[in-house]
Amino acid sequence: MRYEGNLESLGKRPLPQWYDEAKFGIFIHWGVWAIPAFAPHIGSISDAFKKDYDRAVALTPYTEWYANAIKVPGTPAAEFHAKTYGNLPYTAFKEPFDEGLKKWDPAEWAESFRKAGAKYVVLTTKHHDGYCLWPSAINNPHEKNWTSGRDIVGELARAVRAEGLRFGVYYSGGIDWTFNREPLRTFADFVGSMPGGDYPAYAMAQTRELIERYEPSILWNDISWPTSLDKLLQLFADYYNAVPEGVVNDRWVHERLASKLLRYKLPRRLLDFAAKRYLRKNPQAVEGVIPQEIPHSDFRTPEYTRFTSIQKKKWEATRGMSHSFGYNRLDTEESYAPAETLLADFIDGTSKGGNLLLNVGPRGEDAKIPDPQLDRLRYFGDWLATNGDAIYGTVPWWRDGTPSSDTVTEDGIPVRFTRKGDDVNIIPLGKPSGSSMRLRGIRLAGEARLVADGSPVTLRQEGDDLLLGFRVPLGGSFAPVITVTEKG
C-alpha cells in the first residue's frame, strides 16, 4: 500500500509486527561530547529541575548536553571545562574524537548487542550539539566541517545488519545549538529554543538524506520538529513508502504558534513560573519524561520511567544505565543501575506491552563501551538466552477481559506475566527459593514447567491463590520463568 501525507492515510497503517515482537533494542549516545565526558552527579534529570530549576538545563546529568552547560557561568561543567581545557572551544573536541575512531570496531559492538539479546539498534546520528556522525552532503551554514569524515552511521548499519539486527537512526530535530547558540537554563528556555530561519529546511534535508542513504527501520526524532504538520506528514508518508516496515516515534511536535511565542522572553518566563509552581506543589509527580501525544506516531517513548499499565498504543521505555545517556567520566560501578533492576524493569515493561531501548554510552578517546555497561549487556544476554521465549513475540496476559500483569508471591516478590499462544509465562521479579510458590489472586490450569531446566511444576488451586510446586527446589536465581501451557 502506498501512503499519502495526511492523517487519514497514515492512520490506516498497522504497526509492523517485527517491532512489536522485538521487545529489546540498544540505544547508542556517542559524539564529540564523549571526549570531555562530564556532567555533575546531581541525580536524575528530574532531580536537576527540582533542585535548581533556574539552571536545570545546564545542570542535567546528560553529558551529551555539555556544549550548552559550559556556556552558563558557575555551573560544574563550566568550572570543569575552564580548569581542564581553559578557553578551548567545544568544536576542538572533534579532532580527538576522530582520533579515537581509529580504534573503533563496529563489528565488535554489533556482536555484543546480538549476544545481549537485542533485536534492534538506534544510533544518535546528530544530537543537540549539531555534530553529524556521517559525512552529510547538506552543508551546515553556521558551523563548517561539523561532520565526521568517517561514515559512522553507514559502518554501524552494515555491522548491525550482518548480525541479523534491525538498524535505526536518532536525529535531534527540535534542537541544534549550531543554529541557536543562546545558553539554555530553564525548561522554557529549552522547549523554546527550536531554531527557525534556515534550520527547518536543513533538518528536513538531513532527515531525508538519512532515509535515502541508510533506509533505517526506525526513525527516532527527539524533542520536536521545526516544520508545519503537513510537511511532517509528507515526510512520514515518504519514509513509509521507502521503508515499508519502518516505524516513527512520538517526539515530532510540529511547529505551532506556541513554539513561536516561546522564542520571546515574556512567554518563557510565564511558562517557567507555572512549571516552578507545579514542581513545588507536586515534588513527587515528576519522574522521568513522558512526551506529549501527537497526531501521528507508531510508538510512545517514556524516558527514565515507564507506563504502569497496559497502553492502547505501542510504547518503548528508554533510559541509560546510569543517570546519563552519554559516557560520564565520573561514573563508577555504583553509578550504574544494578543489572537486576534493569532486567526487572524490562520484564515489567514487556508484561505491559512495551519495549525497552537500553542505552550504551561509549568513550570518545578509544571508541570502547565501558566495562560496567558491557557487564549489564552480558547479564541480559545470559537471561534471555534461557528465557527469551517468555519475552520475544509475547503479549500481555489477559484473563476475563482484564489485564493480569501484576501480582505478588506470599513472600512479597512482584510477579509479571506474558503470553504466547497457549503458553502463559510466570516471571517473579526477585530470587525465589524453596519447593513452592504461592501466587495471590491467580487462577490458572495446565501443564507447567520451569524453563531453566525443563523440570515439571505442579499447579494446585487453593481458593483464589495458585500454589506452584517444584520438583527441583528454586535456588535463588533471579527471575526464573515458569511456563504454563493452558488447557482449553
Short mmCIF file of C-alpha atoms in Angstrom, two decimals:
data_model
loop_
_atom_site.label_atom_id
_atom_site.label_comp_id
_atom_site.label_asym_id
_atom_site.label_seq_id
_atom_site.Cartn_x
_atom_site.Cartn_y
_atom_site.Cartn_z
CA MET A 1 0.00 0.00 0.00
CA ARG A 2 1.23 3.46 -0.86
CA TYR A 3 0.71 6.14 1.77
CA GLU A 4 -0.20 9.78 1.34
CA GLY A 5 0.84 12.69 3.52
CA ASN A 6 -2.36 13.01 5.53
CA LEU A 7 -3.68 11.63 8.80
CA GLU A 8 -6.39 9.52 7.18
CA SER A 9 -3.90 7.62 5.03
CA LEU A 10 -1.23 7.28 7.72
CA GLY A 11 -3.81 6.22 10.28
CA LYS A 12 -4.60 3.09 8.25
CA ARG A 13 -1.07 1.79 8.56
CA PRO A 14 -0.68 -1.08 11.07
CA LEU A 15 2.28 -1.29 13.40
CA PRO A 16 4.90 -3.53 11.75
CA GLN A 17 4.88 -6.89 13.52
CA TRP A 18 8.67 -7.08 13.87
CA TYR A 19 8.78 -4.04 16.10
CA ASP A 20 6.06 -5.25 18.45
CA GLU A 21 7.75 -8.65 18.78
CA ALA A 22 11.35 -7.41 19.12
CA LYS A 23 10.96 -6.11 22.71
CA PHE A 24 14.62 -5.15 23.26
CA GLY A 25 16.78 -2.59 21.49
CA ILE A 26 20.07 -0.81 22.10
CA PHE A 27 20.36 2.99 22.05
CA ILE A 28 23.82 4.50 21.40
CA HIS A 29 24.65 8.03 22.51
CA TRP A 30 28.04 8.81 21.02
CA GLY A 31 29.59 12.03 19.81
CA VAL A 32 32.30 14.60 20.47
CA TRP A 33 30.91 15.23 23.99
CA ALA A 34 32.37 11.80 24.86
CA ILE A 35 35.83 13.44 24.93
CA PRO A 36 35.19 15.82 27.89
CA ALA A 37 32.59 13.26 29.12
CA PHE A 38 31.47 15.37 32.06
CA ALA A 39 28.23 16.12 33.85
CA PRO A 40 27.67 16.64 37.58
CA HIS A 41 26.31 13.86 39.77
CA ILE A 42 23.15 15.69 40.76
CA GLY A 43 20.80 12.72 40.49
CA SER A 44 18.29 12.20 37.69
CA ILE A 45 17.22 14.78 35.13
CA SER A 46 14.07 15.25 37.19
CA ASP A 47 16.20 15.96 40.25
CA ALA A 48 18.04 18.72 38.39
CA PHE A 49 14.78 20.61 37.83
CA LYS A 50 13.61 20.06 41.39
CA LYS A 51 16.89 21.17 43.00
CA ASP A 52 17.85 24.19 40.86
CA TYR A 53 15.17 24.99 38.31
CA ASP A 54 16.73 28.28 37.20
CA ARG A 55 19.85 26.46 35.93
CA ALA A 56 18.47 22.96 35.48
CA VAL A 57 19.19 22.56 31.76
CA ALA A 58 22.87 23.36 32.41
CA LEU A 59 22.97 21.02 35.41
CA THR A 60 21.42 17.87 33.96
CA PRO A 61 23.33 14.59 34.31
CA TYR A 62 23.32 14.21 30.50
CA THR A 63 26.90 14.58 29.27
CA GLU A 64 25.58 14.98 25.73
CA TRP A 65 24.36 18.45 26.83
CA TYR A 66 27.90 19.57 27.72
CA ALA A 67 28.10 22.12 24.87
CA ASN A 68 25.28 24.10 26.47
CA ALA A 69 26.33 23.57 30.09
CA ILE A 70 29.74 25.21 29.62
CA LYS A 71 28.05 28.39 28.37
CA VAL A 72 26.41 29.01 31.74
CA PRO A 73 28.93 30.56 34.20
CA GLY A 74 29.28 28.93 37.58
CA THR A 75 27.94 25.54 36.61
CA PRO A 76 30.03 22.45 37.44
CA ALA A 77 30.56 21.83 33.71
CA ALA A 78 31.76 25.38 33.10
CA GLU A 79 34.18 25.14 36.02
CA PHE A 80 35.42 21.72 34.89
CA HIS A 81 35.94 22.99 31.35
CA ALA A 82 37.85 26.07 32.44
CA LYS A 83 40.09 24.05 34.77
CA THR A 84 40.72 21.22 32.30
CA TYR A 85 40.64 22.89 28.89
CA GLY A 86 40.91 26.63 29.53
CA ASN A 87 39.33 28.60 26.68
CA LEU A 88 39.25 25.68 24.26
CA PRO A 89 36.08 25.86 22.14
CA TYR A 90 33.71 22.90 22.10
CA THR A 91 34.45 22.33 18.40
CA ALA A 92 38.04 21.44 19.31
CA PHE A 93 36.83 18.07 20.63
CA LYS A 94 36.23 16.94 17.05
CA GLU A 95 39.92 16.17 16.46
CA PRO A 96 40.44 13.83 19.45
CA PHE A 97 37.10 12.19 18.71
CA ASP A 98 38.23 11.49 15.14
CA GLU A 99 41.50 10.13 16.52
CA GLY A 100 39.58 7.77 18.81
CA LEU A 101 37.68 6.48 15.78
CA LYS A 102 40.83 4.75 14.60
CA LYS A 103 40.27 2.24 17.42
CA TRP A 104 36.59 1.71 16.66
CA ASP A 105 35.42 -1.76 15.69
CA PRO A 106 31.73 -1.60 14.70
CA ALA A 107 31.59 -5.40 14.26
CA GLU A 108 32.64 -5.84 17.90
CA TRP A 109 29.85 -3.55 19.04
CA ALA A 110 27.28 -5.31 16.88
CA GLU A 111 28.29 -8.72 18.16
CA SER A 112 27.95 -7.61 21.78
CA PHE A 113 24.47 -6.23 21.06
CA ARG A 114 23.36 -9.50 19.45
CA LYS A 115 24.76 -11.53 22.34
CA ALA A 116 22.85 -9.26 24.75
CA GLY A 117 19.64 -10.40 23.10
CA ALA A 118 18.82 -7.10 21.41
CA LYS A 119 16.84 -7.19 18.17
CA TYR A 120 17.47 -3.62 17.01
CA VAL A 121 19.94 -0.76 17.44
CA VAL A 122 19.35 3.01 17.29
CA LEU A 123 22.33 5.36 16.85
CA THR A 124 22.38 9.09 17.62
CA THR A 125 23.30 10.45 14.19
CA LYS A 126 23.05 14.11 15.27
CA HIS A 127 22.44 15.27 18.82
CA HIS A 128 21.74 18.79 20.14
CA ASP A 129 25.32 19.92 19.51
CA GLY A 130 24.69 19.51 15.77
CA TYR A 131 27.66 17.23 15.09
CA CYS A 132 26.82 14.64 12.42
CA LEU A 133 28.14 11.08 12.58
CA TRP A 134 28.00 10.73 8.82
CA PRO A 135 29.58 12.81 6.02
CA SER A 136 26.42 14.71 5.21
CA ALA A 137 26.14 16.41 1.84
CA ILE A 138 23.86 19.02 3.46
CA ASN A 139 26.13 21.89 4.45
CA ASN A 140 25.68 23.45 7.88
CA PRO A 141 25.75 27.21 7.18
CA HIS A 142 26.72 28.03 10.78
CA GLU A 143 29.46 25.50 11.53
CA LYS A 144 31.78 24.34 8.76
CA ASN A 145 33.06 20.76 8.66
CA TRP A 146 30.88 19.80 11.61
CA THR A 147 30.54 16.20 10.46
CA SER A 148 32.51 13.02 10.80
CA GLY A 149 34.73 12.22 7.86
CA ARG A 150 34.20 8.53 8.56
CA ASP A 151 30.71 7.21 7.83
CA ILE A 152 29.93 6.02 11.34
CA VAL A 153 26.22 5.61 10.53
CA GLY A 154 26.84 3.51 7.44
CA GLU A 155 29.52 1.33 9.02
CA LEU A 156 27.44 0.58 12.08
CA ALA A 157 24.35 -0.10 9.97
CA ARG A 158 26.24 -2.73 7.97
CA ALA A 159 27.72 -4.32 11.10
CA VAL A 160 24.38 -4.44 12.91
CA ARG A 161 22.55 -5.90 9.93
CA ALA A 162 25.27 -8.50 9.48
CA GLU A 163 24.37 -9.75 12.97
CA GLY A 164 20.71 -10.06 11.96
CA LEU A 165 19.53 -6.95 13.85
CA ARG A 166 17.46 -4.01 12.64
CA PHE A 167 19.09 -0.58 12.43
CA GLY A 168 17.54 2.77 13.32
CA VAL A 169 18.62 6.39 13.48
CA TYR A 170 18.12 9.08 16.13
CA TYR A 171 18.05 12.70 14.97
CA SER A 172 17.72 15.83 17.12
CA GLY A 173 15.13 17.62 15.05
CA GLY A 174 13.95 20.10 17.65
CA ILE A 175 17.30 21.45 18.84
CA ASP A 176 20.59 22.29 17.16
CA TRP A 177 22.99 24.50 19.07
CA THR A 178 24.91 25.46 15.92
CA PHE A 179 21.77 27.24 14.67
CA ASN A 180 20.74 28.68 18.03
CA ARG A 181 23.70 29.39 20.32
CA GLU A 182 21.92 31.02 23.26
CA PRO A 183 22.71 29.50 26.68
CA LEU A 184 19.75 27.48 27.95
CA ARG A 185 18.96 27.38 31.65
CA THR A 186 15.28 26.63 32.26
CA PHE A 187 12.61 24.34 30.86
CA ALA A 188 11.06 27.20 28.90
CA ASP A 189 14.48 28.15 27.50
CA PHE A 190 14.88 24.57 26.32
CA VAL A 191 11.50 23.99 24.68
CA GLY A 192 11.55 27.49 23.22
CA SER A 193 14.94 27.14 21.58
CA MET A 194 13.90 25.34 18.40
CA PRO A 195 15.65 27.25 15.61
CA GLY A 196 13.76 28.99 12.84
CA GLY A 197 15.21 30.65 9.77
CA ASP A 198 17.23 28.23 7.64
CA TYR A 199 17.05 25.38 10.15
CA PRO A 200 13.72 23.74 9.16
CA ALA A 201 14.93 23.16 5.60
CA TYR A 202 18.27 21.87 6.91
CA ALA A 203 16.66 19.40 9.32
CA MET A 204 14.27 18.15 6.68
CA ALA A 205 17.04 17.70 4.11
CA GLN A 206 19.26 15.81 6.55
CA THR A 207 16.46 13.52 7.68
CA ARG A 208 15.60 12.70 4.09
CA GLU A 209 19.29 12.08 3.42
CA LEU A 210 19.43 9.59 6.31
CA ILE A 211 16.38 7.78 4.93
CA GLU A 212 17.72 7.64 1.39
CA ARG A 213 21.25 6.54 2.34
CA TYR A 214 20.60 4.11 5.17
CA GLU A 215 16.94 3.02 4.94
CA PRO A 216 16.59 2.88 8.73
CA SER A 217 13.97 0.60 10.27
CA ILE A 218 13.37 3.21 13.00
CA LEU A 219 13.17 6.98 12.60
CA TRP A 220 13.65 8.28 16.14
CA ASN A 221 13.33 12.05 16.34
CA ASP A 222 13.94 13.99 19.56
CA ILE A 223 12.35 16.98 21.28
CA SER A 224 10.20 18.44 18.47
CA TRP A 225 10.10 19.16 14.75
CA PRO A 226 10.65 22.57 13.09
CA THR A 227 8.20 22.38 10.15
CA SER A 228 4.44 22.54 9.78
CA LEU A 229 2.26 19.46 10.24
CA ASP A 230 1.57 18.98 6.54
CA LYS A 231 5.29 18.82 5.71
CA LEU A 232 5.86 16.42 8.60
CA LEU A 233 3.08 14.08 7.48
CA GLN A 234 4.51 14.08 3.96
CA LEU A 235 7.88 13.10 5.43
CA PHE A 236 6.23 10.18 7.23
CA ALA A 237 4.47 9.05 4.07
CA ASP A 238 7.65 9.22 2.02
CA TYR A 239 9.51 7.29 4.72
CA TYR A 240 6.91 4.53 4.90
CA ASN A 241 6.87 4.24 1.12
CA ALA A 242 10.67 3.97 1.06
CA VAL A 243 10.95 1.66 4.10
CA PRO A 244 7.74 -0.39 4.25
CA GLU A 245 8.49 -1.85 7.71
CA GLY A 246 9.80 1.38 9.22
CA VAL A 247 8.44 2.97 12.40
CA VAL A 248 8.48 6.52 13.78
CA ASN A 249 8.41 7.60 17.41
CA ASP A 250 6.32 10.25 19.15
CA ARG A 251 8.76 13.17 19.55
CA TRP A 252 7.72 15.12 16.46
CA VAL A 253 5.77 18.03 17.99
CA HIS A 254 5.48 20.22 14.90
CA GLU A 255 5.96 23.98 14.82
CA ARG A 256 2.95 25.83 16.17
CA LEU A 257 2.08 29.27 17.48
CA ALA A 258 3.17 28.25 21.00
CA SER A 259 6.65 27.27 19.82
CA LYS A 260 7.00 30.58 18.01
CA LEU A 261 5.87 32.56 21.06
CA LEU A 262 8.41 30.77 23.25
CA ARG A 263 11.19 32.41 21.29
CA TYR A 264 10.39 35.54 23.31
CA LYS A 265 11.32 36.16 26.94
CA LEU A 266 7.92 37.05 28.42
CA PRO A 267 6.13 33.83 27.35
CA ARG A 268 9.14 31.84 28.55
CA ARG A 269 9.10 33.43 31.97
CA LEU A 270 5.37 32.80 32.29
CA LEU A 271 5.89 29.13 31.45
CA ASP A 272 8.78 28.93 33.92
CA PHE A 273 6.60 30.46 36.64
CA ALA A 274 3.92 27.84 36.04
CA ALA A 275 6.44 25.00 35.91
CA LYS A 276 8.18 26.02 39.15
CA ARG A 277 4.84 26.36 40.90
CA TYR A 278 3.81 22.89 39.75
CA LEU A 279 7.07 21.35 40.96
CA ARG A 280 6.69 22.98 44.37
CA LYS A 281 3.18 21.59 44.78
CA ASN A 282 3.88 18.18 43.22
CA PRO A 283 7.51 17.28 44.01
CA GLN A 284 6.89 13.53 43.59
CA ALA A 285 4.78 13.82 40.44
CA VAL A 286 7.62 14.41 38.02
CA GLU A 287 9.88 11.42 37.47
CA GLY A 288 11.40 10.96 34.07
CA VAL A 289 9.94 12.34 30.85
CA ILE A 290 6.76 11.32 29.04
CA PRO A 291 6.41 13.14 25.69
CA GLN A 292 3.04 14.55 24.79
CA GLU A 293 0.87 12.70 22.30
CA ILE A 294 1.00 13.92 18.70
CA PRO A 295 -1.27 13.47 15.64
CA HIS A 296 0.69 10.50 14.25
CA SER A 297 3.33 8.12 15.56
CA ASP A 298 3.90 4.38 15.79
CA PHE A 299 5.02 4.25 19.42
CA ARG A 300 5.45 6.37 22.54
CA THR A 301 8.75 6.89 24.36
CA PRO A 302 8.73 7.41 28.15
CA GLU A 303 12.26 8.34 29.27
CA TYR A 304 13.74 7.16 32.58
CA THR A 305 10.27 5.98 33.50
CA ARG A 306 7.73 3.52 32.14
CA PHE A 307 3.99 3.11 31.97
CA THR A 308 2.48 1.26 34.91
CA SER A 309 -0.39 -0.27 32.94
CA ILE A 310 -1.05 -1.73 29.51
CA GLN A 311 -1.43 1.06 26.95
CA LYS A 312 -3.66 1.20 23.89
CA LYS A 313 -0.69 2.45 21.89
CA LYS A 314 2.63 0.65 21.49
CA TRP A 315 5.39 2.10 23.66
CA GLU A 316 9.11 1.87 24.25
CA ALA A 317 10.80 2.83 27.51
CA THR A 318 14.24 4.37 27.05
CA ARG A 319 16.96 5.01 29.58
CA GLY A 320 20.68 5.00 30.20
CA MET A 321 22.31 2.55 32.58
CA SER A 322 23.37 5.47 34.77
CA HIS A 323 21.70 8.88 35.00
CA SER A 324 23.38 9.88 31.73
CA PHE A 325 22.96 8.60 28.21
CA GLY A 326 26.39 9.77 27.07
CA TYR A 327 29.52 8.44 28.77
CA ASN A 328 30.34 10.24 32.04
CA ARG A 329 33.92 10.01 33.31
CA LEU A 330 32.60 10.42 36.87
CA ASP A 331 30.53 7.24 36.73
CA THR A 332 31.73 4.26 38.77
CA GLU A 333 30.22 0.83 39.18
CA GLU A 334 27.95 2.28 41.86
CA SER A 335 26.68 4.93 39.46
CA TYR A 336 25.03 2.34 37.25
CA ALA A 337 21.68 0.73 37.99
CA PRO A 338 22.11 -2.89 39.09
CA ALA A 339 21.66 -5.39 36.28
CA GLU A 340 18.75 -6.99 38.15
CA THR A 341 16.97 -3.63 38.38
CA LEU A 342 17.35 -3.04 34.64
CA LEU A 343 16.15 -6.56 33.84
CA ALA A 344 13.18 -6.28 36.21
CA ASP A 345 12.12 -3.01 34.58
CA PHE A 346 12.43 -4.66 31.16
CA ILE A 347 10.27 -7.63 32.16
CA ASP A 348 7.71 -5.34 33.77
CA GLY A 349 7.50 -3.25 30.60
CA THR A 350 7.18 -6.33 28.41
CA SER A 351 4.30 -7.59 30.55
CA LYS A 352 2.52 -4.31 29.77
CA GLY A 353 3.16 -4.40 26.02
CA GLY A 354 6.26 -2.21 25.96
CA ASN A 355 9.74 -2.46 24.52
CA LEU A 356 12.99 -1.37 26.16
CA LEU A 357 15.59 0.79 24.38
CA LEU A 358 18.57 0.47 26.71
CA ASN A 359 21.39 2.92 26.12
CA VAL A 360 25.13 2.46 25.95
CA GLY A 361 27.47 5.45 26.05
CA PRO A 362 30.87 4.63 24.52
CA ARG A 363 34.02 6.56 25.38
CA GLY A 364 35.40 9.08 22.92
CA GLU A 365 39.12 8.52 23.28
CA ASP A 366 39.10 4.83 22.32
CA ALA A 367 35.59 4.11 21.00
CA LYS A 368 35.06 1.43 23.65
CA ILE A 369 31.91 0.66 25.61
CA PRO A 370 32.77 0.87 29.34
CA ASP A 371 33.04 -2.45 31.17
CA PRO A 372 30.15 -1.79 33.62
CA GLN A 373 27.85 -1.31 30.63
CA LEU A 374 29.13 -4.44 28.89
CA ASP A 375 28.65 -6.41 32.09
CA ARG A 376 24.97 -5.45 32.14
CA LEU A 377 24.56 -6.34 28.48
CA ARG A 378 26.03 -9.77 29.19
CA TYR A 379 23.61 -10.20 32.09
CA PHE A 380 20.69 -9.50 29.77
CA GLY A 381 22.13 -11.88 27.20
CA ASP A 382 22.55 -14.73 29.67
CA TRP A 383 18.99 -14.39 30.96
CA LEU A 384 17.43 -14.03 27.51
CA ALA A 385 19.40 -17.00 26.14
CA THR A 386 17.44 -19.17 28.56
CA ASN A 387 14.18 -17.26 28.89
CA GLY A 388 13.78 -15.38 25.61
CA ASP A 389 10.65 -17.30 24.62
CA ALA A 390 8.88 -15.64 27.55
CA ILE A 391 9.75 -12.22 26.09
CA TYR A 392 10.08 -12.13 22.29
CA GLY A 393 6.81 -12.18 20.39
CA THR A 394 4.71 -12.18 23.55
CA VAL A 395 1.68 -10.13 24.52
CA PRO A 396 0.34 -9.17 27.95
CA TRP A 397 -1.72 -11.88 29.66
CA TRP A 398 -5.40 -11.07 29.98
CA ARG A 399 -7.99 -13.05 31.97
CA ASP A 400 -11.73 -12.48 31.69
CA GLY A 401 -11.20 -9.24 29.78
CA THR A 402 -8.86 -7.65 32.31
CA PRO A 403 -5.07 -7.49 32.38
CA SER A 404 -3.36 -9.86 34.81
CA SER A 405 0.00 -8.16 34.73
CA ASP A 406 0.75 -7.58 38.43
CA THR A 407 0.66 -9.86 41.45
CA VAL A 408 2.95 -10.88 44.31
CA THR A 409 4.08 -14.10 45.95
CA GLU A 410 3.34 -14.80 49.58
CA ASP A 411 6.87 -13.51 50.27
CA GLY A 412 6.08 -10.21 48.59
CA ILE A 413 8.05 -10.77 45.36
CA PRO A 414 6.40 -8.97 42.41
CA VAL A 415 5.33 -11.31 39.59
CA ARG A 416 4.69 -10.46 35.95
CA PHE A 417 3.04 -12.42 33.16
CA THR A 418 3.39 -12.68 29.39
CA ARG A 419 1.60 -14.85 26.86
CA LYS A 420 2.50 -16.52 23.56
CA GLY A 421 -0.16 -18.72 22.03
CA ASP A 422 -1.36 -21.17 24.67
CA ASP A 423 1.65 -20.51 26.90
CA VAL A 424 1.38 -18.22 29.90
CA ASN A 425 4.74 -17.22 31.38
CA ILE A 426 5.05 -16.51 35.10
CA ILE A 427 8.09 -14.36 35.93
CA PRO A 428 8.87 -13.42 39.54
CA LEU A 429 10.96 -10.25 39.75
CA GLY A 430 13.20 -11.49 42.50
CA LYS A 431 15.12 -14.54 43.72
CA PRO A 432 12.57 -17.02 45.00
CA SER A 433 13.85 -20.18 46.67
CA GLY A 434 12.34 -23.35 48.01
CA SER A 435 9.99 -26.03 46.69
CA SER A 436 6.81 -23.97 46.36
CA MET A 437 5.48 -20.56 45.42
CA ARG A 438 2.06 -19.11 46.17
CA LEU A 439 0.59 -16.51 43.79
CA ARG A 440 -2.12 -14.33 45.26
CA GLY A 441 -5.31 -13.90 43.27
CA ILE A 442 -4.32 -16.05 40.27
CA ARG A 443 -6.33 -18.84 38.66
CA LEU A 444 -4.50 -20.90 36.05
CA ALA A 445 -4.54 -24.54 34.94
CA GLY A 446 -2.42 -26.56 32.54
CA GLU A 447 0.91 -28.28 32.17
CA ALA A 448 3.73 -26.28 33.76
CA ARG A 449 7.50 -26.43 33.63
CA LEU A 450 10.47 -24.49 34.94
CA VAL A 451 12.11 -23.09 31.82
CA ALA A 452 15.67 -23.13 33.20
CA ASP A 453 15.87 -26.94 33.33
CA GLY A 454 12.59 -28.14 31.86
CA SER A 455 11.53 -29.83 35.11
CA PRO A 456 7.78 -30.17 35.69
CA VAL A 457 5.93 -27.83 38.03
CA THR A 458 2.68 -28.81 39.74
CA LEU A 459 -0.24 -26.40 39.91
CA ARG A 460 -2.86 -26.52 42.65
CA GLN A 461 -5.69 -24.07 43.08
CA GLU A 462 -6.37 -23.08 46.69
CA GLY A 463 -9.28 -20.68 46.61
CA ASP A 464 -8.14 -17.56 44.74
CA ASP A 465 -4.47 -18.48 45.12
CA LEU A 466 -2.33 -20.62 42.85
CA LEU A 467 0.24 -22.87 44.52
CA LEU A 468 3.24 -23.92 42.40
CA GLY A 469 5.28 -26.95 43.42
CA PHE A 470 8.80 -27.51 42.10
CA ARG A 471 10.42 -30.92 41.67
CA VAL A 472 13.81 -29.23 41.90
CA PRO A 473 13.76 -26.50 44.58
CA LEU A 474 14.41 -23.00 43.29
CA GLY A 475 17.95 -21.97 44.12
CA GLY A 476 17.65 -18.19 44.27
CA SER A 477 18.29 -17.34 40.61
CA PHE A 478 16.84 -14.00 39.53
CA ALA A 479 13.57 -14.03 37.57
CA PRO A 480 13.13 -17.76 36.93
CA VAL A 481 10.41 -18.35 34.32
CA ILE A 482 7.61 -20.87 34.76
CA THR A 483 5.67 -21.59 31.58
CA VAL A 484 2.12 -22.93 31.78
CA THR A 485 0.53 -24.40 28.66
CA GLU A 486 -3.12 -23.73 29.32
CA LYS A 487 -5.83 -26.32 28.87
CA GLY A 488 -8.85 -25.14 26.94
#
